[in-house]
């Protein structure tokens, strides 16, 4: 086999192997996270507090909306809601392990929205949350204002 063909074949094999491993790793991380499907009404999403019984974190997928919401129940019983949009370029984030990850440029955020790795420099946008008699109400923001 000539050198050029050997290198090309080797590179293609490495790319295929690496892609498969990355896909497998991301799939296994994201598949265990509870995802709650919701609809918004007047830029608000309501979730029964009982939905948080099995896990202190949840990704909320909102029908016909521009981004998902990361919801975390704190130790004191309060809630934190984060817009899952990267503050660097507005790309949607995915939950991987204990981090929120931007696949566009590699920014990483912790579960409180703090930047762990750039190029993002600003923390994630927190959304207002109130607990009203067992109903967790999250006030959304237009993606263009984030």
Coordinates of C-alpha atoms in Angstrom, one line a residue:
X1 CA 0.0 0.0 0.0
X2 CA 1.4 3.4 -0.9
X3 CA 2.1 5.8 1.9
X4 CA -0.6 8.4 1.1
X5 CA -3.3 5.8 1.0
X6 CA -2.1 4.2 4.2
X7 CA -2.2 7.6 6.0
X8 CA -5.6 8.4 4.6
X9 CA -7.0 5.0 5.7
X10 CA -5.5 5.4 9.1
X11 CA -6.9 8.9 9.6
X12 CA -10.4 7.8 8.5
X13 CA -10.3 4.9 10.9
X14 CA -9.2 7.1 13.8
X15 CA -12.0 9.6 13.0
X16 CA -14.6 6.9 12.8
X17 CA -13.4 5.3 16.1
X18 CA -13.3 8.6 17.9
X19 CA -16.7 9.7 16.7
X20 CA -18.2 6.5 17.8
X21 CA -16.6 6.7 21.2
X22 CA -17.7 10.3 21.7
X23 CA -21.3 9.6 20.6
X24 CA -21.5 6.6 22.9
X25 CA -20.1 8.7 25.8
X26 CA -22.5 11.6 25.2
X27 CA -25.5 9.2 24.8
X28 CA -24.8 7.3 28.0
X29 CA -24.4 10.6 29.9
X30 CA -27.5 12.2 28.6
X31 CA -29.8 9.2 28.7
X32 CA -29.8 8.9 32.5
X33 CA -30.8 12.5 33.1
X34 CA -34.6 13.0 33.8
X35 CA -36.1 15.1 31.0
X36 CA -39.5 16.7 31.7
X37 CA -41.6 17.8 28.7
X38 CA -43.6 20.9 29.3
X39 CA -45.5 23.6 27.5
X40 CA -45.3 27.3 28.3
X41 CA -48.1 29.7 28.9
X42 CA -47.5 33.4 28.9
X43 CA -43.7 32.8 29.2
X44 CA -44.2 30.6 32.3
X45 CA -43.7 26.9 32.9
X46 CA -45.3 25.1 35.8
X47 CA -44.0 21.8 37.2
X48 CA -45.4 19.9 40.1
X49 CA -42.8 19.7 42.9
X50 CA -43.4 16.0 43.1
X51 CA -41.6 15.7 39.7
X52 CA -38.4 16.5 41.6
X53 CA -38.8 13.6 44.1
X54 CA -36.5 11.1 42.2
X55 CA -33.8 13.5 41.2
X56 CA -32.7 17.0 42.3
X57 CA -31.9 18.0 38.7
X58 CA -34.0 17.9 35.6
X59 CA -33.8 19.2 32.1
X60 CA -37.1 20.7 31.0
X61 CA -37.9 20.5 27.3
X62 CA -40.4 23.1 26.4
X63 CA -42.6 22.5 23.3
X64 CA -42.1 25.0 20.5
X65 CA -39.6 27.0 22.5
X66 CA -36.0 28.1 21.7
X67 CA -34.2 26.5 24.6
X68 CA -34.4 24.0 27.4
X69 CA -34.3 24.9 31.1
X70 CA -32.0 23.2 33.7
X71 CA -33.8 23.0 37.0
X72 CA -32.0 22.1 40.2
X73 CA -33.5 21.7 43.7
X74 CA -31.1 23.1 46.3
X75 CA -30.4 21.6 49.7
X76 CA -32.5 24.3 51.4
X77 CA -35.5 23.3 49.2
X78 CA -35.3 26.4 46.9
X79 CA -34.9 26.0 43.2
X80 CA -32.5 27.3 40.6
X81 CA -33.5 27.5 36.9
X82 CA -31.0 28.2 34.2
X83 CA -31.5 28.9 30.5
X84 CA -29.6 26.2 28.6
X85 CA -28.1 28.6 26.1
X86 CA -24.3 29.3 26.0
X87 CA -23.5 32.9 26.9
X88 CA -20.8 32.9 24.3
X89 CA -22.7 32.3 21.0
X90 CA -26.2 31.3 22.1
X91 CA -25.8 27.7 21.2
X92 CA -28.0 25.2 23.1
X93 CA -26.3 23.3 25.9
X94 CA -26.4 19.6 26.8
X95 CA -26.1 18.1 30.3
X96 CA -23.1 15.8 30.6
X97 CA -22.3 14.4 34.0
X98 CA -22.2 17.3 36.5
X99 CA -21.7 19.9 33.7
X100 CA -23.6 21.8 31.0
X101 CA -21.6 21.6 27.8
X102 CA -21.6 23.7 24.6
X103 CA -20.8 21.6 21.6
X104 CA -20.1 24.6 19.4
X105 CA -16.9 26.0 21.0
X106 CA -16.5 23.7 24.1
X107 CA -17.6 26.1 26.9
X108 CA -18.5 24.3 30.1
X109 CA -20.7 25.4 33.0
X110 CA -21.3 23.9 36.4
X111 CA -24.8 23.1 37.8
X112 CA -25.1 26.6 39.3
X113 CA -24.4 28.2 35.9
X114 CA -20.8 29.3 36.6
X115 CA -18.3 29.2 33.7
X116 CA -15.8 26.4 34.2
X117 CA -14.2 26.6 30.7
X118 CA -14.3 29.3 28.0
X119 CA -14.6 30.8 25.5
X120 CA -17.7 31.8 27.4
X121 CA -17.0 34.5 30.0
X122 CA -20.4 35.2 31.5
X123 CA -22.3 32.8 33.7
X124 CA -25.6 31.3 32.5
X125 CA -28.8 33.3 32.8
X126 CA -30.8 32.5 35.8
X127 CA -34.6 32.4 35.4
X128 CA -36.9 33.5 38.2
X129 CA -38.5 30.6 40.1
X130 CA -41.2 30.5 42.7
X131 CA -42.7 27.6 44.6
X132 CA -46.4 28.2 44.9
X133 CA -48.1 25.5 47.0
X134 CA -46.2 22.6 45.5
X135 CA -46.1 24.1 41.9
X136 CA -42.7 25.2 40.7
X137 CA -43.2 28.2 38.4
X138 CA -40.4 29.3 36.1
X139 CA -40.6 32.6 34.3
X140 CA -38.9 32.3 30.9
X141 CA -37.1 34.9 28.8
X142 CA -37.1 35.4 25.1
X143 CA -33.9 33.8 23.7
X144 CA -33.0 37.1 21.9
X145 CA -32.6 38.8 25.3
X146 CA -30.2 36.2 26.7

